[in-house]
Amino acid sequence: MKIWGYRDFVALRCYGAGVSNADQKYTRGPEMTTLRARQQSVLRGAEPCASCGARYSSVCAAIEEKDLDRLAALAVSMSVPAGRTFITEGDPAEHFFNVTNGTAKLFKLLPDGRRQITGFATMGTFLGLAVSSNYAFSAEAVDDTQVCRFSRIRLRHLIDDFPAMERRLLDVASNELVAAQEQMLLLGRKTARERVASFLLARESCVSPLPEGHIQLPMARTDIADYLGLTVETISRTLTRLRADRLIDMVSPTEIVLRNHAALEELAAGMS
Amino acid sequence: MKIWGYRDFVALRCYGAGVSNADQKYTRGPEMTTLRARQQSVLRGAEPCASCGARYSSVCAAIEEKDLDRLAALAVSMSVPAGRTFITEGDPAEHFFNVTNGTAKLFKLLPDGRRQITGFATMGTFLGLAVSSNYAFSAEAVDDTQVCRFSRIRLRHLIDDFPAMERRLLDVASNELVAAQEQMLLLGRKTARERVASFLLARESCVSPLPEGHIQLPMARTDIADYLGLTVETISRTLTRLRADRLIDMVSPTEIVLRNHAALEELAAGMS
DNA sequence: CGTGCTTTTGAAAATCATCAAGTATAGTGG
DNA sequence: CCACTATACTTGATGATTTTCAAAAGCACG
């Protein structure tokens, strides 16, 4: 595992009412020691939700402007540095999380270290839906990530007051379920080549500053492997072969061009 | 594929208000031609929900006795003979289903016929949660199965009136999600032996008339294979080896004794 | 310009799939 | 009732995709 230097001292950056010592815990990293950063922090503390990137996505969209302060009162925004685990499988599930920035990987482990990444959470992803009192998976930031944390109990009360939110949560869960079934098909029945093609195409719909046809892979090869049920070596080899076959180009390990979209679609669908 | 004899003539056995020609469509198989059976059918038509096996499980448990007639008015009970497909992936999702008896397999197909079974639906399982307007999977009865069908739109209205139902649906979806993640771990990272052990142990919590330690496998080996992402031959061989290793006994192809529970648990958890 | 990590590439090994055939079981028809 | 057929299940031999083991190449960082 990668050892994080000064970032390890970084605790949680907390805004939101009800968190008394929030101001004491801002990041020690250079990017947060500037006055500007602290001002932003304070600003966001005043109305964390109204200015949130995920305001109109996910479950928060179910709350109207006038009720937003109630949501904000429950929300605790946190900076999670890359590599940091913020949900541990098996721990008591005391919080819900909403990813507002960056990417997190969700995974399950076997005792001997085998890992299955069950999904990547990006802006707007809501985490912690499990009915059980313990988390069913772990979550770790892929890159520097912002998440919004809610007390499970207090959010439960809020949901009781806003049925639209429950509806929204059901929609989210239903969509996740469909995605999970698609992933089961991939893991159980697709070849390595088909899996990688499916993955690349899925990345296309993710927001990124790159030009049309270019996709970004913020996660390491190991993560892709653990997501697709393969090994790093197989991922690497498969990408190399896809390039040799002129289906993709590789600008860098993290930036890939989808060169033959139709062929990739066919591959991903299992038609070749 | 297996060709079903007279069962293929069997249409749907429908009770419930709003289905005019229900009485014409009872089963032609011998088990339903008796007077007693038809009487039961009529009885169930009068109060299909109160006497339903799934009355207190699943989403129906969210409805109180006094409101049960409203639910019953929407419910259409159907007999699905073994082998019959009653949900087809990609079709417009006009109905929800609730399995009240028997077992159904849920699956996705690739164009060349590769199949992934994403789950087995038993008594109380609610199907069709997808937000999309089309079904994300197909469903086929494993053995003779009873399902309860609801119009999507009309059930939506009912849910609006009974928030407890929405809550229940969310619970159901959340639990399915947890199960799906567990299955992804199995498909992506477990060996054939571990997968089969996991499957056998999971079958243990299913209701069955068999004695303690005995489990029933109503589905064919092919189905188990498509559920675990393996082939029939591997399933067969793995079961044979588990028997040779004294972890299980096989009373018949469909009845298995878990002989060394602890060892199976270790296997399933990936600790050996 | 090392150092440590990620990625890529190569060769050998292994698990699981495929192909093929035999056994068992259930329903069918004489 | 018994052969007959179809299907499911099991077992064996072979093969291929993917993993494992090993090492080189590429990159970021101090």
Coordinates of C-alpha atoms (C1' of nucleotides) in Angstrom, one line a residue:
Chain A
M1 CA 0.0 0.0 0.0
K2 CA 1.1 3.5 -0.7
I3 CA 2.2 5.5 2.3
W4 CA 0.8 9.0 2.5
G5 CA 3.0 11.6 3.9
Y6 CA 1.7 14.8 5.4
R7 CA -1.7 14.0 4.1
D8 CA -2.0 11.5 6.9
F9 CA -2.3 14.3 9.4
V10 CA -5.3 15.7 7.5
A11 CA -8.4 15.0 9.5
L12 CA -11.8 16.0 8.3
R13 CA -12.8 19.4 7.1
C14 CA -16.2 20.0 8.6
Y15 CA -18.8 22.6 8.1
G16 CA -22.4 22.4 9.0
A17 CA -24.2 23.4 12.1
G18 CA -23.9 21.2 15.1
V19 CA -20.2 20.6 14.7
S20 CA -18.5 22.8 17.2
N21 CA -14.9 22.3 16.5
A22 CA -15.2 22.4 12.7
D23 CA -12.9 25.4 12.3
Q24 CA -10.1 23.7 14.0
K25 CA -9.8 20.8 11.6
Y26 CA -9.1 22.3 8.3
T27 CA -6.5 20.6 6.1
R28 CA -2.8 21.1 6.9
G29 CA -1.8 20.5 3.2
P30 CA -0.6 23.6 1.3
E31 CA -3.8 23.9 -0.8
M32 CA -5.9 24.5 2.3
T33 CA -3.6 26.8 4.3
T34 CA -4.3 29.8 2.1
L35 CA -6.7 32.5 3.3
R36 CA -8.8 32.0 0.3
A37 CA -9.3 28.4 1.0
R38 CA -10.3 29.1 4.6
Q39 CA -12.7 31.8 3.4
Q40 CA -14.3 29.3 1.0
S41 CA -14.5 26.8 3.9
V42 CA -16.4 29.3 6.0
L43 CA -18.6 30.3 3.1
R44 CA -19.5 26.7 2.4
G45 CA -20.2 26.4 6.1
A46 CA -22.8 29.0 5.8
E47 CA -24.7 27.3 3.0
P48 CA -23.0 24.1 2.2
C49 CA -25.8 22.6 0.2
A50 CA -26.8 25.5 -2.1
S51 CA -23.3 25.7 -3.6
C52 CA -22.7 21.9 -3.6
G53 CA -21.8 20.3 -6.9
A54 CA -24.3 17.5 -6.2
R55 CA -27.1 19.9 -5.4
Y56 CA -29.2 18.9 -8.3
S57 CA -28.2 15.4 -8.7
S58 CA -28.8 12.5 -6.4
V59 CA -31.1 12.6 -3.4
C60 CA -30.5 16.3 -2.6
A61 CA -32.4 17.3 -5.7
A62 CA -35.5 16.1 -3.9
I63 CA -35.2 19.0 -1.4
E64 CA -36.6 22.4 -2.4
E65 CA -34.6 25.6 -1.9
K66 CA -36.7 26.7 1.1
D67 CA -36.0 23.5 3.0
L68 CA -32.3 23.4 2.0
D69 CA -31.2 24.7 5.4
R70 CA -32.6 21.7 7.1
L71 CA -30.5 19.5 4.9
A72 CA -27.5 21.7 5.4
A73 CA -27.9 21.4 9.1
L74 CA -27.3 17.7 8.9
A75 CA -24.6 17.7 6.3
V76 CA -20.9 17.5 7.2
S77 CA -18.6 18.1 4.3
M78 CA -15.4 16.2 4.4
S79 CA -12.2 16.2 2.3
V80 CA -10.9 12.7 1.8
P81 CA -7.3 12.6 0.4
A82 CA -6.5 10.0 -2.3
G83 CA -6.0 6.6 -0.8
R84 CA -7.9 7.2 2.4
T85 CA -10.5 4.7 3.4
F86 CA -13.7 6.5 4.7
I87 CA -16.0 3.5 5.0
T88 CA -14.9 0.1 6.3
E89 CA -16.8 -3.0 5.6
G90 CA -18.3 -4.4 8.8
D91 CA -18.2 -1.2 10.8
P92 CA -21.4 0.1 12.3
A93 CA -23.2 2.1 9.6
E94 CA -23.6 5.4 11.4
H95 CA -23.5 7.6 8.4
F96 CA -24.7 8.1 4.9
F97 CA -22.3 9.6 2.4
N98 CA -22.8 11.6 -0.7
V99 CA -19.8 12.1 -3.0
T100 CA -19.7 15.7 -4.2
N101 CA -16.3 15.6 -5.9
G102 CA -13.7 13.2 -7.0
T103 CA -13.9 9.4 -7.3
A104 CA -14.1 6.7 -4.6
K105 CA -13.9 3.0 -5.1
L106 CA -16.3 0.7 -3.3
F107 CA -15.0 -2.8 -2.5
K108 CA -15.3 -6.0 -0.6
L109 CA -12.3 -8.1 0.6
L110 CA -11.7 -11.8 1.2
P111 CA -9.6 -12.8 4.2
D112 CA -6.5 -13.5 2.0
G113 CA -6.7 -10.1 0.4
R114 CA -8.5 -10.8 -2.8
R115 CA -10.5 -7.7 -3.6
Q116 CA -13.6 -7.1 -5.6
I117 CA -14.4 -3.5 -6.5
T118 CA -18.2 -3.3 -6.8
G119 CA -18.3 0.2 -8.2
F120 CA -16.8 3.6 -8.5
A121 CA -18.7 6.5 -6.8
T122 CA -18.5 9.9 -8.5
M123 CA -20.2 13.2 -8.0
G124 CA -23.7 12.6 -6.8
T125 CA -23.4 9.0 -5.7
F126 CA -25.2 8.2 -2.5
L127 CA -23.5 5.6 -0.3
G128 CA -24.6 3.5 2.7
L129 CA -28.1 2.4 1.7
A130 CA -27.7 -1.0 3.4
V131 CA -30.6 -1.8 5.7
S132 CA -28.2 -3.7 8.0
S133 CA -26.6 -1.9 10.9
N134 CA -23.1 -2.5 9.4
Y135 CA -21.6 -1.4 6.2
A136 CA -21.5 -4.1 3.5
F137 CA -18.5 -2.7 1.7
S138 CA -15.5 -0.4 2.2
A139 CA -15.0 2.9 0.4
E140 CA -11.6 4.5 -0.4
A141 CA -10.9 7.7 -2.3
V142 CA -9.2 7.2 -5.7
D143 CA -8.2 10.8 -6.0
D144 CA -8.7 13.7 -3.6
T145 CA -12.4 13.5 -3.0
Q146 CA -15.1 15.6 -1.3
V147 CA -17.9 13.8 0.4
C148 CA -20.9 14.9 2.4
R149 CA -21.7 13.0 5.5
F150 CA -25.1 12.6 7.1
S151 CA -26.0 11.0 10.4
R152 CA -28.1 8.0 9.6
I153 CA -30.6 8.6 12.3
R154 CA -31.0 12.3 11.7
L155 CA -31.3 11.8 7.9
R156 CA -34.0 9.2 8.6
H157 CA -36.0 11.8 10.3
L158 CA -35.5 14.2 7.5
I159 CA -36.6 11.6 5.0
D160 CA -39.8 11.0 7.0
D161 CA -40.6 14.7 6.6
F162 CA -39.8 14.7 2.8
P163 CA -41.3 11.7 1.1
A164 CA -39.9 12.9 -2.2
M165 CA -36.5 12.0 -0.8
E166 CA -37.5 8.4 -0.1
R167 CA -38.8 8.2 -3.7
R168 CA -35.5 9.5 -4.9
L169 CA -33.6 7.0 -2.8
L170 CA -35.6 4.2 -4.3
D171 CA -34.8 5.5 -7.8
V172 CA -31.1 5.6 -6.9
A173 CA -31.2 2.1 -5.4
S174 CA -33.2 0.7 -8.4
N175 CA -30.7 2.1 -10.8
E176 CA -27.8 0.7 -8.8
L177 CA -29.5 -2.6 -8.9
V178 CA -29.7 -2.6 -12.7
A179 CA -26.1 -1.6 -12.9
A180 CA -25.2 -4.4 -10.5
Q181 CA -27.0 -7.0 -12.7
E182 CA -25.1 -5.7 -15.7
Q183 CA -21.9 -6.1 -13.8
M184 CA -22.8 -9.7 -12.8
L185 CA -23.2 -10.5 -16.5
L186 CA -19.8 -9.0 -17.1
L187 CA -18.1 -10.8 -14.3
G188 CA -19.8 -14.1 -14.9
R189 CA -19.9 -14.4 -18.7
K190 CA -17.7 -11.9 -20.5
T191 CA -14.2 -12.4 -21.7
A192 CA -11.3 -10.2 -20.6
R193 CA -11.5 -8.3 -23.9
E194 CA -15.2 -7.8 -23.6
R195 CA -14.9 -6.7 -20.0
V196 CA -12.3 -4.0 -20.8
A197 CA -14.3 -2.8 -23.8
S198 CA -17.4 -2.5 -21.5
F199 CA -15.4 -0.6 -18.9
L200 CA -13.9 1.9 -21.4
L201 CA -17.4 2.6 -22.9
A202 CA -18.9 3.1 -19.4
R203 CA -16.2 5.6 -18.6
E204 CA -17.3 7.6 -21.6
S205 CA -20.4 8.9 -19.8
C206 CA -18.4 10.2 -16.9
V207 CA -17.8 13.9 -16.7
S208 CA -14.3 14.9 -17.7
P209 CA -12.6 18.0 -19.2
L210 CA -11.2 15.9 -22.0
P211 CA -12.3 16.2 -25.7
E212 CA -14.9 14.0 -27.3
G213 CA -13.9 10.4 -27.6
H214 CA -11.2 10.8 -24.9
I215 CA -11.8 9.1 -21.5
Q216 CA -10.0 9.5 -18.2
L217 CA -9.0 6.6 -16.0
P218 CA -8.4 8.2 -12.6
M219 CA -8.1 4.8 -11.0
A220 CA -5.0 2.6 -11.2
R221 CA -4.7 -0.6 -13.3
T222 CA -5.0 -2.6 -10.1
D223 CA -8.4 -1.0 -9.4
I224 CA -9.6 -1.7 -12.9
A225 CA -8.5 -5.3 -12.5
D226 CA -10.3 -5.7 -9.2
Y227 CA -13.4 -4.1 -10.7
L228 CA -13.4 -6.4 -13.8
G229 CA -12.5 -9.5 -11.9
L230 CA -9.1 -9.8 -13.7
T231 CA -5.4 -9.2 -12.9
V232 CA -3.4 -6.1 -13.6
E233 CA -1.4 -8.0 -16.1
T234 CA -4.4 -9.0 -18.1
I235 CA -5.7 -5.4 -18.1
S236 CA -2.4 -4.2 -19.4
R237 CA -2.2 -6.9 -22.0
T238 CA -5.7 -6.4 -23.2
L239 CA -5.3 -2.6 -23.5
T240 CA -2.1 -3.2 -25.5
R241 CA -4.0 -5.6 -27.8
L242 CA -6.9 -3.2 -28.2
R243 CA -4.4 -0.6 -29.3
A244 CA -2.7 -3.0 -31.7
D245 CA -6.1 -3.7 -33.2
R246 CA -6.7 0.1 -33.6
L247 CA -9.7 0.1 -31.3
I248 CA -8.1 2.6 -28.9
D249 CA -5.1 4.9 -28.5
M250 CA -3.3 5.6 -25.3
V251 CA -2.4 9.2 -24.7
S252 CA -1.1 8.3 -21.3
P253 CA -1.9 5.5 -18.9
T254 CA -4.8 7.6 -17.6
E255 CA -6.1 9.0 -20.8
I256 CA -7.4 6.8 -23.6
V257 CA -8.9 7.6 -27.0
L258 CA -11.8 5.5 -28.2
R259 CA -10.8 5.1 -31.8
N260 CA -13.3 2.6 -33.1
H261 CA -16.4 3.2 -31.1
A262 CA -18.6 0.8 -33.1
A263 CA -16.2 -2.1 -32.7
L264 CA -15.9 -1.4 -29.0
E265 CA -19.7 -1.4 -28.7
E266 CA -19.9 -4.8 -30.5
L267 CA -17.2 -6.2 -28.2
A268 CA -18.8 -4.9 -25.1
A269 CA -22.1 -6.4 -26.1
G270 CA -20.5 -9.7 -26.7
M271 CA -21.1 -9.8 -30.5
S272 CA -17.5 -10.7 -31.4
Chain B
M1 CA -33.8 -26.4 -24.4
K2 CA -36.3 -28.6 -22.7
I3 CA -39.6 -29.0 -24.6
W4 CA -42.6 -29.0 -22.2
G5 CA -45.5 -31.2 -23.1
Y6 CA -49.0 -30.3 -22.1
R7 CA -47.7 -27.7 -19.8
D8 CA -47.1 -25.5 -22.8
F9 CA -50.9 -25.1 -23.3
V10 CA -51.3 -23.7 -19.8
A11 CA -51.9 -20.1 -20.0
L12 CA -52.2 -17.9 -16.9
R13 CA -54.5 -18.5 -14.0
C14 CA -55.8 -15.1 -13.1
Y15 CA -57.9 -14.0 -10.2
G16 CA -58.4 -10.5 -9.0
A17 CA -60.8 -7.7 -9.9
G18 CA -60.4 -6.1 -13.3
V19 CA -59.6 -9.2 -15.2
S20 CA -62.7 -10.1 -17.0
N21 CA -61.8 -13.4 -18.6
A22 CA -60.0 -14.8 -15.6
D23 CA -62.2 -17.8 -15.1
Q24 CA -61.6 -19.0 -18.6
K25 CA -57.9 -19.4 -18.2
Y26 CA -57.3 -21.9 -15.5
T27 CA -54.7 -24.5 -15.9
R28 CA -55.4 -27.5 -18.1
G29 CA -53.1 -29.7 -16.1
P30 CA -54.6 -32.4 -14.0
E31 CA -53.9 -30.6 -10.7
M32 CA -56.2 -27.8 -11.5
T33 CA -59.1 -29.6 -13.1
T34 CA -60.6 -30.7 -9.8
L35 CA -63.6 -29.0 -8.3
R36 CA -61.6 -28.3 -5.2
A37 CA -58.9 -26.5 -7.0
R38 CA -61.4 -24.3 -8.9
Q39 CA -63.1 -23.5 -5.6
Q40 CA -59.8 -22.4 -4.2
S41 CA -59.3 -20.3 -7.2
V42 CA -62.6 -18.5 -6.7
L43 CA -61.9 -18.1 -3.0
R44 CA -58.6 -16.6 -3.7
G45 CA -60.3 -14.3 -6.2
A46 CA -62.4 -12.9 -3.4
E47 CA -59.5 -12.1 -1.1
P48 CA -56.3 -13.0 -2.9
C49 CA -54.1 -11.1 -0.6
A50 CA -55.3 -12.1 2.8
S51 CA -54.6 -15.7 2.1
C52 CA -51.4 -15.1 0.1
G53 CA -48.3 -16.9 1.2
A54 CA -46.4 -13.7 0.9
R55 CA -48.9 -11.6 2.8
Y56 CA -46.5 -10.9 5.6
S57 CA -43.3 -10.8 3.7
S58 CA -42.1 -8.4 1.1
V59 CA -43.9 -5.2 0.3
C60 CA -47.4 -6.4 1.0
A61 CA -46.6 -6.5 4.7
A62 CA -46.6 -2.7 4.6
I63 CA -50.4 -2.7 3.9
E64 CA -52.7 -3.0 6.9
E65 CA -55.6 -5.4 6.9
K66 CA -58.2 -2.7 6.4
D67 CA -56.5 -1.5 3.2
L68 CA -55.8 -4.9 1.9
D69 CA -58.8 -4.9 -0.5
R70 CA -57.2 -1.9 -2.3
L71 CA -54.1 -4.0 -2.8
A72 CA -56.2 -7.0 -3.8
A73 CA -58.0 -5.0 -6.4
L74 CA -54.7 -4.4 -8.2
A75 CA -53.3 -7.9 -7.8
V76 CA -53.6 -10.5 -10.5
S77 CA -52.4 -13.9 -9.4
M78 CA -50.9 -16.0 -12.1
S79 CA -49.7 -19.6 -12.3
V80 CA -46.5 -19.9 -14.2
P81 CA -45.6 -23.4 -15.2
A82 CA -42.0 -24.5 -14.9
G83 CA -39.9 -23.3 -17.8
R84 CA -42.2 -20.5 -18.8
T85 CA -40.7 -17.0 -19.2
F86 CA -42.9 -14.3 -17.7
I87 CA -40.6 -11.3 -17.9
T88 CA -38.5 -10.7 -21.0
E89 CA -35.5 -8.4 -20.9
G90 CA -36.0 -5.3 -22.9
D91 CA -39.8 -5.5 -23.0
P92 CA -41.8 -2.5 -21.8
A93 CA -42.0 -2.8 -18.0
E94 CA -45.7 -2.6 -17.5
H95 CA -46.0 -4.7 -14.4
F96 CA -44.4 -5.5 -11.1
F97 CA -44.4 -9.0 -9.9
N98 CA -44.4 -10.7 -6.5
V99 CA -43.5 -14.3 -6.3
T100 CA -45.9 -16.0 -3.9
N101 CA -44.8 -19.6 -4.5
G102 CA -42.2 -21.7 -6.2
T103 CA -38.9 -20.4 -7.6
A104 CA -38.0 -18.2 -10.6
K105 CA -34.7 -17.5 -12.1
L106 CA -33.7 -14.0 -13.2
F107 CA -31.2 -13.7 -15.9
K108 CA -29.5 -11.6 -18.6
L109 CA -28.4 -12.9 -22.0
L110 CA -25.6 -12.0 -24.4
P111 CA -26.4 -12.1 -28.1
D112 CA -24.6 -15.5 -28.6
G113 CA -26.6 -17.2 -25.9
R114 CA -24.3 -16.8 -22.9
R115 CA -26.5 -16.4 -19.9
Q116 CA -25.9 -14.9 -16.4
I117 CA -28.5 -15.7 -13.8
T118 CA -28.5 -12.8 -11.4
G119 CA -30.7 -14.3 -8.8
F120 CA -33.4 -16.8 -7.8
A121 CA -36.7 -15.3 -6.8
T122 CA -38.6 -17.2 -4.1
M123 CA -41.7 -16.6 -2.1
G124 CA -41.9 -12.9 -1.2
T125 CA -39.5 -11.6 -3.8
F126 CA -40.5 -8.4 -5.5
L127 CA -39.6 -8.0 -9.2
G128 CA -39.4 -5.2 -11.6
L129 CA -38.0 -2.3 -9.6
A130 CA -36.1 -0.8 -12.5
V131 CA -36.7 2.9 -13.0
S132 CA -36.3 2.5 -16.7
S133 CA -39.4 1.8 -18.8
N134 CA -38.0 -1.5 -19.9
Y135 CA -37.2 -4.7 -18.0
A136 CA -33.5 -5.1 -17.3
F137 CA -33.7 -8.8 -17.0
S138 CA -35.8 -11.8 -17.9
A139 CA -37.5 -14.1 -15.5
E140 CA -38.4 -17.7 -16.0
A141 CA -40.1 -20.2 -13.6
V142 CA -37.8 -22.9 -12.4
D143 CA -40.6 -25.1 -11.0
D144 CA -44.4 -24.4 -11.2
T145 CA -44.6 -21.0 -9.7
Q146 CA -47.3 -18.6 -8.5
V147 CA -46.7 -14.9 -9.0
C148 CA -48.8 -11.9 -8.3
R149 CA -48.9 -9.2 -11.0
F150 CA -49.5 -5.5 -10.4
S151 CA -49.9 -2.8 -13.0
R152 CA -46.9 -0.5 -12.6
I153 CA -49.0 2.7 -12.9
R154 CA -51.7 1.6 -10.6
L155 CA -49.3 0.4 -8.0
R156 CA -47.5 3.7 -8.2
H157 CA -50.7 5.4 -7.2
L158 CA -51.1 3.0 -4.3
I159 CA -47.6 3.6 -3.2
D160 CA -48.3 7.3 -3.2
D161 CA -51.1 6.6 -0.7
F162 CA -49.1 4.3 1.5
P163 CA -45.7 5.8 2.2
A164 CA -44.9 2.7 4.3
M165 CA -44.8 0.8 1.1
E166 CA -42.2 3.0 -0.4
R167 CA -40.1 2.5 2.7
R168 CA -40.5 -1.2 2.3
L169 CA -39.5 -1.1 -1.3
L170 CA -36.4 0.8 -0.4
D171 CA -35.5 -1.8 2.2
V172 CA -36.1 -4.6 -0.4
A173 CA -33.9 -2.7 -2.9
S174 CA -31.2 -2.1 -0.4
N175 CA -31.0 -5.7 0.6
E176 CA -30.9 -6.8 -3.0
L177 CA -28.1 -4.4 -3.5
V178 CA -26.1 -5.9 -0.7
A179 CA -26.7 -9.4 -2.1
A180 CA -25.7 -8.2 -5.6
Q181 CA -22.4 -6.9 -4.2
E182 CA -21.7 -10.2 -2.5
Q183 CA -22.4 -12.0 -5.7
M184 CA -20.0 -9.7 -7.6
L185 CA -17.3 -10.7 -5.1
L186 CA -18.2 -14.3 -5.8
L187 CA -18.1 -13.9 -9.6
G188 CA -15.1 -11.8 -9.7
R189 CA -12.8 -13.3 -7.1
K190 CA -13.9 -16.8 -5.8
T191 CA -12.7 -20.1 -7.1
A192 CA -15.2 -22.7 -8.5
R193 CA -15.0 -24.6 -5.2
E194 CA -15.6 -21.5 -3.2
R195 CA -18.5 -20.5 -5.4
V196 CA -20.3 -23.8 -5.0
A197 CA -19.7 -23.8 -1.3
S198 CA -21.2 -20.3 -1.1
F199 CA -24.2 -21.4 -3.1
L200 CA -24.9 -24.5 -1.1
L201 CA -24.8 -22.5 2.2
A202 CA -27.0 -19.8 0.7
R203 CA -29.6 -22.5 -0.2
E204 CA -29.7 -23.5 3.5
S205 CA -31.7 -20.4 4.5
C206 CA -34.4 -21.2 1.9
V207 CA -37.6 -22.7 3.2
S208 CA -37.8 -26.4 2.4
P209 CA -39.6 -29.5 3.9
L210 CA -36.3 -31.3 4.3
P211 CA -34.6 -32.1 7.6
E212 CA -31.9 -29.9 9.2
G213 CA -28.7 -29.9 7.2
H214 CA -30.4 -31.0 4.0
I215 CA -30.9 -28.6 1.2
Q216 CA -33.0 -28.7 -2.0
L217 CA -31.8 -27.6 -5.4
P218 CA -34.9 -27.1 -7.4
M219 CA -32.9 -25.6 -10.3
A220 CA -31.0 -27.6 -12.8
R221 CA -27.2 -27.8 -12.9
T222 CA -27.2 -25.5 -15.9
D223 CA -28.9 -22.9 -13.8
I224 CA -26.5 -23.2 -11.0
A225 CA -23.7 -22.9 -13.5
D226 CA -25.1 -19.8 -15.0
Y227 CA -25.7 -18.3 -11.6
L228 CA -22.1 -19.0 -10.5
G229 CA -20.4 -18.0 -13.7
L230 CA -19.2 -21.6 -14.4
T231 CA -20.1 -24.5 -16.7
V232 CA -22.4 -27.5 -15.9
E233 CA -19.4 -29.8 -16.0
T234 CA -17.5 -27.7 -13.5
I235 CA -20.5 -27.7 -11.1
S236 CA -20.8 -31.5 -11.4
R237 CA -17.1 -32.1 -10.9
T238 CA -16.9 -29.7 -8.0
L239 CA -19.9 -31.3 -6.3
T240 CA -18.3 -34.7 -6.8
R241 CA -15.1 -33.5 -5.3
L242 CA -16.9 -32.0 -2.3
R243 CA -18.5 -35.3 -1.7
A244 CA -15.2 -37.1 -2.0
D245 CA -13.8 -34.7 0.5
R246 CA -16.7 -35.6 2.9
L247 CA -18.0 -32.0 2.9
I248 CA -21.4 -33.0 1.5
D249 CA -23.5 -36.0 0.6
M250 CA -25.8 -36.3 -2.3
V251 CA -29.1 -38.0 -1.6
S252 CA -30.2 -37.2 -5.1
P253 CA -29.2 -34.6 -7.7
T254 CA -31.7 -32.2 -6.1
E255 CA -31.1 -33.0 -2.5
I256 CA -27.8 -32.5 -0.8
V257 CA -26.6 -32.9 2.8
L258 CA -24.2 -30.4 4.2
R259 CA -21.9 -32.8 6.1
N260 CA -19.1 -30.5 7.3
H261 CA -20.7 -27.2 7.8
A262 CA -17.7 -25.5 9.3
A263 CA -15.4 -26.5 6.4
L264 CA -18.0 -25.3 3.9
E265 CA -18.2 -22.0 5.7
E266 CA -14.5 -21.6 5.6
L267 CA -14.4 -22.4 1.9
A268 CA -17.2 -20.0 1.1
A269 CA -15.5 -17.2 3.0
G270 CA -12.3 -17.8 1.0
M271 CA -10.3 -19.1 4.0
S272 CA -9.0 -22.2 2.3
Chain C
dC1 C1' 19.8 10.8 -10.4
dG2 C1' 18.4 7.3 -7.4
dT3 C1' 14.1 5.4 -5.1
dG4 C1' 9.7 3.6 -5.2
dC5 C1' 5.7 2.7 -7.6
dT6 C1' 3.0 1.7 -11.6
dT7 C1' 2.7 -0.2 -16.0
dT8 C1' 4.2 -3.3 -19.5
dT9 C1' 6.0 -7.5 -21.4
dG10 C1' 7.4 -12.5 -21.4
dA11 C1' 7.3 -17.4 -20.1
dA12 C1' 5.4 -21.1 -17.4
dA13 C1' 1.5 -22.9 -14.9
dA14 C1' -3.2 -23.6 -13.5
dT15 C1' -7.9 -23.3 -13.5
dC16 C1' -11.7 -23.8 -15.9
dA17 C1' -13.9 -24.5 -20.6
dT18 C1' -14.7 -27.4 -24.4
dC19 C1' -15.4 -31.6 -26.6
dA20 C1' -16.9 -36.3 -26.3
dA21 C1' -19.0 -40.2 -24.3
dG22 C1' -21.2 -42.8 -20.9
dT23 C1' -24.9 -43.3 -17.1
dA24 C1' -29.1 -42.2 -14.9
dT25 C1' -33.8 -40.7 -14.8
dA26 C1' -38.5 -39.4 -16.4
dG27 C1' -42.0 -39.2 -19.4
dT28 C1' -44.1 -41.7 -23.7
dG29 C1' -46.1 -45.1 -26.4
dG30 C1' -46.8 -49.7 -27.6
Chain D
dC1 C1' -45.5 -53.4 -17.9
dC2 C1' -41.5 -52.6 -20.5
dA3 C1' -38.8 -50.8 -24.0
dC4 C1' -37.9 -46.2 -26.2
dT5 C1' -36.7 -41.5 -26.3
dA6 C1' -35.3 -37.3 -24.5
dT7 C1' -33.1 -34.9 -21.1
dA8 C1' -30.2 -34.3 -17.2
dC9 C1' -26.1 -35.4 -14.9
dT10 C1' -21.5 -37.3 -14.6
dT11 C1' -16.9 -38.4 -16.0
dG12 C1' -12.7 -38.2 -18.9
dA13 C1' -9.3 -36.1 -22.1
dT14 C1' -7.8 -32.1 -24.3
dG15 C1' -7.3 -27.3 -24.8
dA16 C1' -7.4 -22.3 -24.1
dT17 C1' -7.9 -18.2 -21.5
dT18 C1' -6.2 -16.2 -17.7
dT19 C1' -3.2 -16.3 -13.7
dT20 C1' 1.2 -16.5 -11.6
dC21 C1' 5.9 -15.6 -11.5
dA22 C1' 9.6 -12.8 -13.0
dA23 C1' 11.7 -8.8 -14.8
dA24 C1' 12.2 -4.7 -17.6
dA25 C1' 10.5 0.0 -18.8
dG26 C1' 8.3 4.3 -17.6
dC27 C1' 7.2 8.1 -14.2
dA28 C1' 6.8 11.0 -10.2
dC29 C1' 9.2 12.7 -6.4
dG30 C1' 12.5 14.1 -3.3

